[in-house]
Structures are given as C-alpha cells and as structure tokens.
Amino acid sequence: MSSSEVETTPPGMVSRSECGVPFSDASVHLRRVLKAHMHGYRAETILKFEGEDSAAVYCVQTGWLAVSKSMANGARQIIDVILPGEIIDPYSANGHTSSVQIEALSYTTIAVVPRAVWSRLEDSDPELRHTETTTIAASLSRMSERMLRLGKGTAESRIAYAMIELCMRLGAIGECNNGAFHLPLTQQGLGDFVGLSAVHVCRTLRRLSRSGIISTEDHMDVVIHDLDALADVAGVDPERLRGEIIVTR
Amino acid sequence: MSSSEVETTPPGMVSRSECGVPFSDASVHLRRVLKAHMHGYRAETILKFEGEDSAAVYCVQTGWLAVSKSMANGARQIIDVILPGEIIDPYSANGHTSSVQIEALSYTTIAVVPRAVWSRLEDSDPELRHTETTTIAASLSRMSERMLRLGKGTAESRIAYAMIELCMRLGAIGECNNGAFHLPLTQQGLGDFVGLSAVHVCRTLRRLSRSGIISTEDHMDVVIHDLDALADVAGVDPERLRGEIIVTR
DNA sequence: CGATAATTTGAGACGTTTCAAAGCGGGTGG
DNA sequence: CCACCCGCTTTGAAACGTCTCAAATTATCG
C-alpha cells in the first residue's frame, strides 16, 4: 500500500456528503476523525493481503472495494463488494489477521481508522456501533443470498441476483438511475464475483440481453429493463430483499 | 416452534460447562440469564423461518444448528453450522427480519435470549460484546472459505474443507478425538452444506476413503486419517486456518 | 494508428447432476 | 423374533451445464 497510495483526495472529487453516506449525520468529532484518516487509492491497489495482520477499519467514501480470496491455482472468488458509505473491518477469530484480500476496484477514497481509535469512537457514540453492526448484518444477508446461488443456482440466477443486489445498493446511494448503473468490473471480474468463467458470464449476459431483460454496453454499463423478469430469474422478491440488504437511515 | 419444543433439559444431559463453552468463565449474572432462557429442541425443529421476524439471540449449549436458505424449487443451501458454545443473532439490514432459516440438526439445548435483554447484558459486560464480535468474525472467515470453494473449488476440495473446518471446531470443544467425530448430517445434508448432490457426496466420500485419507461409518462417523493430505486436497494451511476460524479463550 | 486488453462465438472436454435400481440397516408391528 | 418397510447409501449410465481452448472481433490507451 505504498507506491500506489495517493496522498490527497483529488480536487473536485466530492461525494454527496463530505464523509460518506452513512456518516452524513455524524457528529463533528466523527467527521473530523474520518477526514484525518482519509486516503485515496488507485484501482487495483491491494490494501490488505490474505493472512496479513489488520488493525484498521475501512470506511469507504467513494469508489468500490472487493473482498476476495484465492485458491492455490490463482482462481479468485470475490466474497463481497464494498460500496461508498459502507464499512469493513477485516479480522478473524484470532482478532488480528485478515482472512481475505481487500483491493480497490476503482479509484477509491477511504478513511482508514486504526481499530483502537475506532473502538473509542464506538464507545462514545452508540449510534456508530449500531451503524457498524447493521452494516455487518446487511453484509451477512447478501453473502447468504450469494452462497445460496453459488451452491444451488444456475448461471442465470447468479448473474441476475448480482445485478439486482448491486442495483439496489447503488440506488440507496443515488448511483443507480432508473435501473442504469456502472460496474467497475470486467466480465472476468463479474465471473469472480458470481463463480463463473468469464466466457460463461459473456454468454449469460448476452442471453439476458437477447430476452430484453437487461442490456450492457461499454465495459459494464448495465441497464435493467425489466426488474420483475430479472427478479424472477434470480428467484427473489425485490421488496423483501431490499429490507434484508439495504440499510436505511 | 411449538409442538416440537421440549420444556426442560433432559436429566443427565450435561455439557462440559453448565452454560456452554464460551460462557464457562461468565459472570454469575450472565449464567443465570442464560439458564433462565434455556430450551431443548428436537432434531429437525425449525426455530426460525426465512423472512420471519426475529428478536432473540441464540446461545447454543449442546447440539448442532443449521443456518440455511432455499430456492423456489426447494433446493437448500446450508449457509453455516452453529456448534455448542457459539452464538447467532439472525437479523438483517432492517434490524428485525431473519434472512435465513434456523433449524436443529440434532437434539439441541439453547438459551434463547430476547435481544433487549441481550443488549443490556452486553452494555454491562464488555467481555460479552467482545465474545460476540469475535464469534461473528470467525463465522465470516469460515463462510468466506466455503464461498471460495463453492465458486472455484472441486467437489473434493469442498468436502475436504468442510471436514477440516468441522474437525477443528469440534476439537476446540472436545468433541473430536484424534480426528474422529460424528456429523449429525446425512449425505444429503452434507451436500446441502457443500453445494453438491447427495449422489456426488457419496462418490467423493468413497474416493477420499479409497485413498486412505478419511473413512466414514454408520451415518457419518468420520475419521480423518491423514490431515496433511486432506488439507492438501482442501487447499488450506491448517495452522493458519485455525487462527482464522477458531476462537480461543 | 498500432499495441494491448476485453468481448464474443464456436467446438469439444470435463465434472456434476439426474434418473434408476440394487444393497444395507434400523426400527416397528405382527 | 422375524419380516417388513422405509430411509440412507452405493453404483451405473446418460444428460446437462459449465469450463477450457482457440480464434475472430471490438474497444481502449498511449
């Protein structure tokens, strides 16, 4: 995290709130702490390796993060994707090593807050603790949905579900207009997310496209044309899903 | 959860500590609260349905729980398995509905503590909060390992990993002797856990058996004969894995 | 505009599922 | 106590979905 680290947020790059979405109503103190730990990272920067020690909480302000793991042969599975306004604290049972890799999928600005500082913040601000536990609950719910489809779903249902999940999460932060949104992922990357080869992602996307349910252009600009049909393919009830994976404030 | 609920813990059924493993050093007050909410459930009892409201924390004292989700066609995926000494609080982003089903895989005794009571306990006992967050971290780590194999692993690596994970977790509570342990799952159930059909679980188990790595008898009495070979098939480093998924106290 | 990466499509290989039937085992009722 | 039954395991054979390999096409970036 040295050479690719950028010191300051580029001028002009501003998200909807100065400190990220879930912190829009945050205390002055919290805002100040977040601002003091803000960093910018280029796409493809690896912030944390599998097995590495971890002692900081990542509060994403802008950009996408991928949480992933890899097999010995190099095959990568994206365990989760972290969007602006979300928090991730990568540690495991022993309390200090990360069992996952964390990397930037796009240019990203993140408050990297040392865990000691963070827990003091939480002690003084019960709201913040509630925000974090809710964020974790949302993450667990969407991971469960994806696990279900990894284990029992078809290629179509995996992709359909991923599109719905991302569309909903992006919608909550104003980054999805009428079912249109941008994915900073190649088809290979999307395959790593849904457990398919890049080639099969392509075929599946085209099939959904031909049936008029979604369309894609230029490096993953997605438009969902028929949410009901897509939800049907995915096997979800959109409104129930929204309650389970979207944090409202 | 009415007809199959059993009112009292059967006499003579005692785990290694009166209140479950992680609570062996718990305060008198905590022990009393847990005891007051203890219930027994027969195998196959469904404690919570997908989408149902949930307002209690489950502290497992004895027996196994499955956390699962199902597709419209009835196919079930076991998202996680909860063992004695572990805690689960099934809620999602909206704070009150469970996105998963919770069921007993064997006769189980559980303290079902209302969330209001639980959070008061946590406020008065920082140790307890730490125990819960660590439990969640461990759960996330093992879910990540399984997701990786669901997405990118072979049938052999999925089963091998599951055996290692369960062996380690059972070892931590003294329920695995020299690599020998009992799984309260049929091959169908194991298939639901690792994302394979029952038939292919059978074939894979026999292949591992024939190569002398593990053996199985009578409804899932498993013995791991060669942990290194099994870890190799699973693609894990046992000691690193232990640190990531086993909570030590 | 050339070089390089990403997408698209085809064809065949591979691993897993499904369907089917036979064996085993434990529990129940006659 | 035996016979029967039901659920679980085992095995085979064929179908299916996804992956791999390969080549053509299209975008992207310097």
Coordinates of C-alpha atoms (C1' of nucleotides) in Angstrom, one line a residue:
Chain A
M1 CA 0.0 0.0 0.0
S2 CA 2.9 2.3 -0.6
S3 CA 3.7 3.2 -4.2
S4 CA 0.1 3.3 -5.4
E5 CA -1.2 5.3 -2.4
V6 CA -2.3 8.8 -3.3
E7 CA -1.8 11.4 -0.6
T8 CA -4.8 13.6 -1.1
T9 CA -8.3 13.4 -2.4
P10 CA -8.2 14.9 -5.9
P11 CA -9.7 18.4 -6.0
G12 CA -13.1 18.4 -7.4
M13 CA -13.9 14.9 -6.5
V14 CA -16.6 15.2 -4.0
S15 CA -19.3 12.6 -3.0
R16 CA -22.7 13.6 -1.9
S17 CA -21.5 14.2 1.7
E18 CA -18.1 15.1 2.9
C19 CA -17.7 12.0 5.0
G20 CA -19.5 9.2 3.1
V21 CA -23.2 8.4 3.1
P22 CA -23.7 6.7 6.5
F23 CA -21.9 9.5 8.2
S24 CA -23.9 12.3 6.7
D25 CA -25.5 12.8 10.1
A26 CA -22.3 12.1 12.0
S27 CA -21.0 14.1 14.9
V28 CA -18.5 16.8 14.3
H29 CA -15.9 14.7 16.1
L30 CA -16.5 11.6 14.0
R31 CA -16.3 13.6 10.8
R32 CA -13.0 15.1 11.9
V33 CA -11.6 11.7 12.7
L34 CA -12.7 10.3 9.4
K35 CA -11.3 13.2 7.5
A36 CA -8.0 12.9 9.3
H37 CA -7.6 9.3 8.1
M38 CA -8.8 9.7 4.5
H39 CA -6.7 8.3 1.7
G40 CA -7.1 7.8 -2.0
Y41 CA -6.2 4.6 -3.8
R42 CA -5.9 3.8 -7.4
A43 CA -7.9 1.0 -9.0
E44 CA -6.2 -2.4 -8.4
T45 CA -4.4 -1.3 -5.3
I46 CA -4.3 -4.1 -2.8
L47 CA -5.0 -2.7 0.6
K48 CA -4.7 -5.9 2.5
F49 CA -3.4 -9.4 1.6
E50 CA -4.9 -12.7 2.8
G51 CA -3.3 -13.7 6.0
E52 CA -1.8 -10.3 6.7
D53 CA -2.3 -8.6 10.1
S54 CA -5.0 -6.0 10.1
A55 CA -5.6 -3.2 12.7
A56 CA -7.8 -0.7 10.9
V57 CA -11.4 -0.2 10.0
Y58 CA -12.0 0.9 6.4
C59 CA -14.8 3.4 5.9
V60 CA -15.4 3.8 2.1
Q61 CA -16.3 7.3 1.0
T62 CA -16.1 6.9 -2.8
G63 CA -15.3 4.0 -5.1
W64 CA -15.6 0.2 -4.9
L65 CA -13.7 -2.3 -2.9
A66 CA -13.5 -6.0 -3.4
V67 CA -13.1 -8.5 -0.6
S68 CA -11.7 -11.7 -2.2
K69 CA -9.9 -15.0 -1.6
S70 CA -7.9 -17.1 -4.0
M71 CA -7.1 -20.8 -4.5
A72 CA -3.6 -22.1 -4.8
N73 CA -4.1 -22.2 -8.6
G74 CA -4.8 -18.4 -8.6
A75 CA -8.5 -18.7 -9.1
R76 CA -10.1 -15.7 -7.3
Q77 CA -13.5 -15.6 -5.6
I78 CA -14.9 -12.2 -4.7
I79 CA -16.5 -12.7 -1.3
D80 CA -18.2 -9.3 -1.2
V81 CA -18.1 -5.9 -2.7
I82 CA -18.0 -2.8 -0.5
L83 CA -19.6 0.4 -1.8
P84 CA -19.5 4.1 -0.7
G85 CA -20.9 4.6 2.8
E86 CA -20.0 1.0 3.9
I87 CA -17.6 -0.1 6.5
I88 CA -15.3 -3.2 6.6
D89 CA -13.1 -4.3 9.4
P90 CA -11.1 -7.4 8.1
Y91 CA -10.2 -9.5 11.0
S92 CA -10.8 -13.1 12.0
A93 CA -11.2 -15.3 15.0
N94 CA -7.7 -14.5 16.4
G95 CA -8.6 -10.8 16.4
H96 CA -5.8 -9.6 14.2
T97 CA -5.3 -11.3 10.9
S98 CA -7.3 -10.8 7.8
S99 CA -8.6 -13.9 6.1
V100 CA -9.3 -12.0 3.0
Q101 CA -7.7 -9.8 0.5
I102 CA -9.0 -6.2 0.1
E103 CA -8.5 -4.3 -3.2
A104 CA -9.8 -1.2 -4.9
L105 CA -11.9 -2.0 -8.0
S106 CA -11.9 1.7 -8.9
Y107 CA -10.3 4.9 -7.6
T108 CA -11.4 4.9 -4.0
T109 CA -11.3 7.3 -1.1
I110 CA -11.3 5.6 2.3
A111 CA -10.9 6.6 5.9
V112 CA -8.5 4.0 7.3
V113 CA -9.1 4.3 11.0
P114 CA -6.9 2.4 13.5
R115 CA -9.1 -0.1 15.4
A116 CA -8.0 1.5 18.7
V117 CA -9.3 4.9 17.6
W118 CA -12.4 3.3 16.1
S119 CA -13.4 1.4 19.2
R120 CA -13.0 4.6 21.3
L121 CA -15.3 6.3 18.8
E122 CA -17.8 3.5 19.2
D123 CA -17.7 3.7 23.0
S124 CA -18.5 7.3 22.9
D125 CA -21.2 7.1 20.2
P126 CA -23.7 4.2 20.4
E127 CA -25.1 5.3 17.1
L128 CA -21.9 4.4 15.4
R129 CA -21.8 0.9 16.9
H130 CA -25.3 0.4 15.7
T131 CA -24.4 1.5 12.3
E132 CA -21.5 -0.9 12.2
T133 CA -23.5 -3.9 13.4
T134 CA -26.3 -3.1 10.9
T135 CA -23.7 -2.9 8.2
I136 CA -22.4 -6.3 9.1
A137 CA -25.9 -7.8 9.2
A138 CA -26.5 -6.5 5.7
S139 CA -23.3 -7.9 4.5
L140 CA -24.1 -11.3 6.0
S141 CA -27.6 -11.3 4.4
R142 CA -26.3 -10.6 0.9
M143 CA -23.5 -13.1 1.4
S144 CA -26.1 -15.7 2.3
E145 CA -28.0 -14.9 -0.9
R146 CA -25.0 -15.3 -3.0
M147 CA -23.9 -18.5 -1.2
L148 CA -27.4 -20.0 -1.9
R149 CA -26.9 -19.3 -5.6
L150 CA -23.3 -20.5 -5.7
G151 CA -24.4 -23.7 -4.2
K152 CA -27.8 -24.3 -5.9
G153 CA -28.4 -21.7 -8.6
T154 CA -27.9 -21.6 -12.3
A155 CA -25.5 -19.2 -14.1
E156 CA -28.5 -17.0 -15.0
S157 CA -29.8 -16.8 -11.4
R158 CA -26.3 -15.9 -10.1
I159 CA -25.9 -13.1 -12.6
A160 CA -29.5 -11.9 -12.2
Y161 CA -29.1 -11.8 -8.4
A162 CA -25.8 -9.9 -8.6
M163 CA -27.4 -7.3 -10.8
I164 CA -30.4 -6.8 -8.5
E165 CA -28.2 -6.7 -5.4
L166 CA -25.8 -4.1 -6.9
C167 CA -28.6 -2.1 -8.4
M168 CA -30.4 -1.8 -5.1
R169 CA -27.3 -1.0 -3.1
L170 CA -26.3 1.7 -5.7
G171 CA -29.8 3.0 -5.7
A172 CA -29.6 3.6 -2.0
I173 CA -26.6 6.0 -2.6
G174 CA -28.0 7.6 -5.7
E175 CA -25.8 5.8 -8.1
C176 CA -28.5 4.0 -10.0
N177 CA -30.9 5.9 -12.2
N178 CA -33.9 4.0 -13.5
G179 CA -32.1 0.7 -13.4
A180 CA -29.0 2.1 -15.1
F181 CA -25.6 1.9 -13.3
H182 CA -21.9 1.3 -14.0
L183 CA -20.0 -1.7 -12.7
P184 CA -16.2 -1.2 -12.4
L185 CA -15.7 -4.8 -13.3
T186 CA -14.7 -6.7 -16.4
Q187 CA -16.6 -9.8 -17.3
Q188 CA -13.7 -11.7 -15.7
G189 CA -14.3 -9.7 -12.5
L190 CA -18.0 -10.3 -12.6
G191 CA -17.2 -14.0 -13.0
D192 CA -15.0 -13.9 -10.0
F193 CA -18.0 -12.4 -8.1
V194 CA -20.6 -14.9 -9.1
G195 CA -18.4 -18.0 -9.5
L196 CA -18.4 -18.4 -13.3
S197 CA -15.8 -18.2 -16.0
A198 CA -15.5 -15.0 -18.0
V199 CA -16.7 -16.8 -21.1
H200 CA -19.8 -18.1 -19.5
V201 CA -20.5 -14.6 -18.0
C202 CA -20.4 -13.3 -21.5
R203 CA -22.8 -15.9 -22.8
T204 CA -25.2 -15.5 -19.9
L205 CA -25.2 -11.7 -20.2
R206 CA -26.0 -11.9 -23.9
R207 CA -28.8 -14.4 -23.3
L208 CA -30.4 -12.0 -20.7
S209 CA -29.8 -9.2 -23.2
R210 CA -31.4 -11.0 -26.1
S211 CA -34.5 -11.6 -24.0
G212 CA -34.7 -7.9 -23.3
I213 CA -34.3 -8.1 -19.5
I214 CA -31.1 -6.2 -19.3
S215 CA -28.6 -4.6 -21.6
T216 CA -24.9 -3.9 -21.2
E217 CA -22.6 -1.5 -23.1
D218 CA -19.0 -0.3 -22.9
H219 CA -17.3 -2.1 -20.1
M220 CA -20.2 -2.8 -17.9
D221 CA -22.7 -0.1 -18.2
V222 CA -25.8 -2.0 -17.2
V223 CA -29.4 -1.2 -17.6
I224 CA -32.1 -3.3 -16.1
H225 CA -35.2 -3.0 -18.4
D226 CA -37.5 -5.5 -16.7
L227 CA -36.8 -5.8 -12.9
D228 CA -39.7 -8.2 -12.4
A229 CA -38.4 -10.6 -15.0
L230 CA -34.9 -10.3 -13.6
A231 CA -36.1 -10.9 -10.1
D232 CA -37.9 -14.0 -11.4
V233 CA -34.7 -15.3 -12.9
A234 CA -32.8 -14.6 -9.7
G235 CA -35.6 -16.1 -7.6
V236 CA -36.0 -13.2 -5.3
D237 CA -38.8 -10.9 -4.1
P238 CA -37.3 -7.5 -4.6
E239 CA -39.1 -5.8 -1.7
R240 CA -38.2 -8.5 0.8
L241 CA -34.6 -8.4 -0.4
R242 CA -34.4 -4.7 0.0
G243 CA -35.4 -4.9 3.6
E244 CA -32.7 -7.5 4.2
I245 CA -29.7 -6.0 2.4
I246 CA -30.3 -2.2 2.3
V247 CA -29.5 -0.1 5.4
T248 CA -32.0 2.7 5.7
R249 CA -31.3 5.8 7.8
Chain B
M1 CA -41.6 -23.9 17.3
S2 CA -44.5 -25.0 19.5
S3 CA -45.2 -28.7 19.2
S4 CA -41.7 -29.9 19.0
E5 CA -40.4 -27.7 21.8
V6 CA -39.3 -29.6 24.8
E7 CA -39.7 -27.8 28.1
T8 CA -36.7 -28.9 30.1
T9 CA -33.2 -30.2 29.6
P10 CA -33.3 -33.9 30.0
P11 CA -31.8 -35.0 33.3
G12 CA -28.3 -36.3 32.9
M13 CA -27.6 -34.3 29.7
V14 CA -24.7 -32.1 30.8
S15 CA -22.1 -30.4 28.6
R16 CA -18.7 -29.6 29.9
S17 CA -19.9 -26.5 31.5
E18 CA -23.3 -25.6 32.7
C19 CA -23.8 -22.7 30.3
G20 CA -21.9 -23.6 27.2
V21 CA -18.3 -23.4 26.3
P22 CA -17.7 -19.7 25.7
F23 CA -19.5 -18.9 28.9
S24 CA -17.5 -21.1 31.2
D25 CA -15.9 -18.1 32.7
A26 CA -19.1 -16.0 32.6
S27 CA -20.4 -13.8 35.4
V28 CA -22.9 -15.3 37.7
H29 CA -25.5 -12.9 36.4
L30 CA -24.9 -14.0 32.7
R31 CA -25.1 -17.6 33.7
R32 CA -28.4 -17.0 35.5
V33 CA -29.9 -15.2 32.5
L34 CA -28.8 -17.9 30.1
K35 CA -30.2 -20.6 32.3
A36 CA -33.5 -18.8 32.6
H37 CA -33.9 -18.9 28.8
M38 CA -32.7 -22.4 28.1
H39 CA -34.8 -24.6 25.9
G40 CA -34.4 -28.0 24.3
Y41 CA -35.3 -28.7 20.7
R42 CA -35.6 -32.0 18.9
A43 CA -33.7 -32.6 15.7
E44 CA -35.4 -31.1 12.7
T45 CA -37.2 -28.4 14.7
I46 CA -37.3 -25.2 12.8
L47 CA -36.6 -22.4 15.2
K48 CA -36.9 -19.6 12.6
F49 CA -38.2 -19.4 9.1
E50 CA -36.7 -17.3 6.3
G51 CA -38.2 -13.8 6.3
E52 CA -39.7 -14.3 9.8
D53 CA -39.2 -11.6 12.4
S54 CA -36.5 -12.3 14.9
A55 CA -35.9 -10.7 18.3
A56 CA -33.7 -13.1 20.1
V57 CA -30.1 -14.2 20.3
Y58 CA -29.5 -18.0 20.3
C59 CA -26.7 -19.2 22.5
V60 CA -26.1 -22.9 21.7
Q61 CA -25.2 -25.1 24.7
T62 CA -25.4 -28.5 23.2
G63 CA -26.2 -29.9 19.7
W64 CA -25.9 -28.6 16.2
L65 CA -27.9 -25.8 14.4
A66 CA -28.1 -25.2 10.7
V67 CA -28.5 -21.8 9.1
S68 CA -29.9 -22.3 5.7
K69 CA -31.7 -20.8 2.7
S70 CA -33.8 -22.4 0.0
M71 CA -34.5 -21.7 -3.7
A72 CA -38.1 -21.7 -5.0
N73 CA -37.6 -25.3 -6.2
G74 CA -36.9 -26.4 -2.7
A75 CA -33.1 -26.8 -3.1
R76 CA -31.5 -26.0 0.2
Q77 CA -28.1 -24.5 0.9
I78 CA -26.7 -24.6 4.4
I79 CA -25.1 -21.2 4.9
D80 CA -23.4 -22.1 8.2
V81 CA -23.5 -24.6 11.0
I82 CA -23.6 -23.4 14.6
L83 CA -21.9 -25.6 17.3
P84 CA -22.1 -25.7 21.1
G85 CA -20.6 -22.5 22.6
E86 CA -21.5 -20.4 19.6
I87 CA -23.9 -17.6 19.3
I88 CA -26.2 -16.5 16.5
D89 CA -28.5 -13.5 16.2
P90 CA -30.4 -13.8 12.9
Y91 CA -31.4 -10.4 11.8
S92 CA -30.7 -8.4 8.6
A93 CA -30.3 -4.8 7.4
N94 CA -33.8 -3.8 8.6
G95 CA -32.9 -4.8 12.1
H96 CA -35.7 -7.3 12.7
T97 CA -36.3 -9.9 10.0
S98 CA -34.2 -13.1 9.6
S99 CA -33.0 -13.7 6.0
V100 CA -32.2 -17.3 6.9
Q101 CA -33.9 -20.4 8.3
I102 CA -32.6 -21.8 11.6
E103 CA -33.1 -25.5 12.4
A104 CA -31.8 -28.1 14.8
L105 CA -29.7 -30.8 13.2
S106 CA -29.7 -32.8 16.4
Y107 CA -31.3 -32.5 19.8
T108 CA -30.2 -29.1 20.9
T109 CA -30.2 -27.0 24.1
I110 CA -30.2 -23.3 23.5
A111 CA -30.5 -20.1 25.6
V112 CA -33.0 -18.0 23.5
V113 CA -32.3 -14.6 24.9
P114 CA -34.5 -11.6 23.9
R115 CA -32.4 -9.1 22.1
A116 CA -33.4 -6.3 24.6
V117 CA -32.1 -8.5 27.4
W118 CA -29.0 -9.4 25.5
S119 CA -28.0 -5.9 24.7
R120 CA -28.4 -4.9 28.3
L121 CA -26.1 -7.7 29.2
E122 CA -23.6 -6.5 26.6
D123 CA -23.7 -3.0 27.9
S124 CA -22.9 -4.2 31.4
D125 CA -20.3 -6.7 30.3
P126 CA -17.8 -5.6 27.6
E127 CA -16.3 -9.1 27.6
L128 CA -19.6 -10.4 26.3
R129 CA -19.6 -7.9 23.4
H130 CA -16.1 -8.9 22.5
T131 CA -17.1 -12.6 22.6
E132 CA -20.0 -11.9 20.2
T133 CA -18.0 -9.8 17.7
T134 CA -15.2 -12.5 17.7
T135 CA -17.8 -15.2 17.1
I136 CA -19.1 -13.2 14.1
A137 CA -15.6 -12.7 12.8
A138 CA -15.0 -16.4 13.0
S139 CA -18.3 -17.1 11.2
L140 CA -17.4 -14.7 8.4
S141 CA -14.0 -16.2 7.9
R142 CA -15.3 -19.7 7.6
M143 CA -18.1 -18.6 5.3
S144 CA -15.5 -16.9 3.1
E145 CA -13.6 -20.1 2.9
R146 CA -16.7 -22.0 1.9
M147 CA -17.7 -19.4 -0.6
L148 CA -14.3 -19.6 -2.2
R149 CA -14.7 -23.3 -2.7
L150 CA -18.3 -23.0 -3.8
G151 CA -17.2 -20.7 -6.5
K152 CA -13.9 -22.1 -7.5
G153 CA -13.3 -25.5 -5.9
T154 CA -13.8 -29.1 -6.9
A155 CA -16.2 -31.5 -5.1
E156 CA -13.2 -33.0 -3.4
S157 CA -11.9 -29.7 -2.1
R158 CA -15.3 -28.7 -0.8
I159 CA -15.8 -31.9 1.2
A160 CA -12.2 -31.9 2.4
Y161 CA -12.5 -28.3 3.6
A162 CA -15.8 -29.0 5.3
M163 CA -14.3 -31.9 7.2
I164 CA -11.3 -29.9 8.3
E165 CA -13.4 -27.0 9.4
L166 CA -15.8 -29.2 11.4
C167 CA -13.0 -31.3 12.9
M168 CA -11.2 -28.1 14.1
R169 CA -14.3 -26.5 15.5
L170 CA -15.3 -29.7 17.2
G171 CA -11.7 -30.2 18.5
A172 CA -12.0 -26.8 20.2
I173 CA -14.9 -28.1 22.3
G174 CA -13.5 -31.6 22.9
E175 CA -15.8 -33.3 20.5
C176 CA -13.2 -34.6 18.1
N177 CA -10.7 -37.3 19.3
N178 CA -7.7 -37.9 17.1
G179 CA -9.5 -36.8 14.0
A180 CA -12.7 -38.8 14.8
F181 CA -16.0 -37.1 15.1
H182 CA -19.7 -37.5 14.4
L183 CA -21.7 -35.5 11.9
P184 CA -25.4 -35.3 12.6
L185 CA -26.0 -35.0 8.8
T186 CA -27.0 -37.4 6.1
Q187 CA -25.1 -37.3 2.8
Q188 CA -27.9 -35.2 1.5
G189 CA -27.4 -32.8 4.4
L190 CA -23.6 -32.7 3.8
G191 CA -24.4 -32.0 0.1
D192 CA -26.6 -29.1 1.2
F193 CA -23.7 -27.7 3.1
V194 CA -21.0 -28.0 0.4
G195 CA -23.2 -27.4 -2.6
L196 CA -23.2 -30.9 -4.1
S197 CA -25.9 -33.5 -4.8
A198 CA -26.2 -36.4 -2.3
V199 CA -25.0 -38.8 -5.0
H200 CA -21.9 -36.9 -5.7
V201 CA -21.2 -36.5 -2.0
C202 CA -21.3 -40.3 -1.8
R203 CA -18.9 -40.7 -4.7
T204 CA -16.5 -38.1 -3.4
L205 CA -16.5 -39.6 0.1
R206 CA -15.7 -43.0 -1.2
R207 CA -12.9 -41.7 -3.3
L208 CA -11.3 -40.0 -0.3
S209 CA -11.9 -43.2 1.6
R210 CA -10.3 -45.4 -1.0
S211 CA -7.2 -43.2 -1.0
G212 CA -7.0 -43.7 2.8
I213 CA -7.4 -40.0 3.7
I214 CA -10.6 -40.3 5.7
S215 CA -13.1 -43.0 6.5
T216 CA -16.8 -42.9 7.3
E217 CA -19.1 -45.3 9.0
D218 CA -22.7 -45.5 10.3
H219 CA -24.4 -42.3 9.4
M220 CA -21.5 -40.1 9.3
D221 CA -18.9 -41.2 11.9
V222 CA -15.9 -39.6 10.3
V223 CA -12.2 -40.3 10.9
I224 CA -9.5 -38.2 9.4
H225 CA -6.5 -40.5 8.9
D226 CA -4.2 -38.1 7.1
L227 CA -4.8 -34.4 7.9
D228 CA -1.9 -33.2 5.8
A229 CA -3.3 -35.0 2.7
L230 CA -6.8 -33.7 3.4
A231 CA -5.5 -30.2 3.9
D232 CA -3.8 -30.5 0.6
V233 CA -7.0 -31.6 -1.2
A234 CA -8.8 -28.7 0.5
G235 CA -6.1 -26.3 -0.3
V236 CA -5.6 -24.9 3.2
D237 CA -2.8 -24.4 5.7
P238 CA -4.3 -26.0 8.8
E239 CA -2.5 -23.7 11.3
R240 CA -3.4 -20.5 9.5
L241 CA -6.9 -21.7 9.2
R242 CA -7.1 -22.5 12.9
G243 CA -6.2 -18.9 13.8
E244 CA -8.8 -17.6 11.4
I245 CA -11.8 -19.7 12.4
I246 CA -11.2 -20.9 15.9
V247 CA -12.0 -18.7 18.9
T248 CA -9.5 -19.3 21.7
R249 CA -10.1 -18.2 25.2
Chain C
dC1 C1' -2.6 4.2 -35.6
dG2 C1' -0.6 0.3 -33.5
dA3 C1' -0.5 -2.4 -29.4
dT4 C1' -3.0 -4.5 -25.8
dA5 C1' -6.9 -5.8 -23.2
dA6 C1' -11.7 -7.2 -23.2
dT7 C1' -15.6 -9.3 -25.5
dT8 C1' -17.8 -12.6 -28.5
dT9 C1' -18.6 -17.0 -30.6
dG10 C1' -17.7 -21.9 -31.6
dA11 C1' -16.5 -26.7 -30.5
dG12 C1' -15.2 -30.2 -27.6
dA13 C1' -13.9 -31.8 -22.9
dC14 C1' -15.0 -32.3 -18.3
dG15 C1' -17.3 -32.5 -13.9
dT16 C1' -21.6 -32.8 -11.7
dT17 C1' -26.5 -33.9 -11.8
dT18 C1' -30.3 -36.7 -12.7
dC19 C1' -32.5 -40.9 -13.1
dA20 C1' -32.8 -45.6 -11.9
dA21 C1' -32.0 -49.7 -9.4
dA22 C1' -29.8 -52.5 -6.0
dG23 C1' -28.0 -53.1 -1.3
dC24 C1' -27.8 -52.2 3.5
dG25 C1' -29.7 -51.1 8.3
dG26 C1' -32.5 -49.9 11.9
dG27 C1' -36.9 -49.7 13.7
dT28 C1' -41.8 -51.4 14.1
dG29 C1' -45.6 -54.3 14.3
dG30 C1' -47.3 -58.7 13.8
Chain D
dC1 C1' -38.2 -62.9 16.9
dC2 C1' -38.8 -62.4 12.4
dA3 C1' -40.5 -59.9 8.5
dC4 C1' -41.3 -56.0 6.5
dC5 C1' -40.7 -51.3 5.5
dC6 C1' -38.5 -47.0 4.9
dG7 C1' -34.7 -44.1 4.6
dC8 C1' -30.0 -43.8 3.5
dT9 C1' -26.1 -45.3 0.8
dT10 C1' -24.0 -47.1 -3.2
dT11 C1' -23.3 -47.9 -8.1
dG12 C1' -24.1 -47.3 -13.1
dA13 C1' -25.4 -44.8 -17.3
dA14 C1' -26.8 -40.9 -19.6
dA15 C1' -28.0 -36.0 -19.8
dC16 C1' -26.8 -31.5 -18.8
dG17 C1' -24.3 -27.2 -17.7
dT18 C1' -20.2 -25.1 -17.4
dC19 C1' -15.3 -24.8 -18.5
dT20 C1' -11.4 -24.7 -21.5
dC21 C1' -9.2 -23.8 -25.6
dA22 C1' -9.0 -21.2 -29.7
dA23 C1' -9.8 -17.7 -32.9
dA24 C1' -12.1 -13.6 -34.6
dT25 C1' -13.9 -9.1 -33.3
dT26 C1' -14.2 -5.0 -30.9
dA27 C1' -12.8 -1.4 -27.6
dT28 C1' -9.1 1.2 -25.1
dC29 C1' -4.9 3.6 -24.5
dG30 C1' -0.6 5.6 -25.5

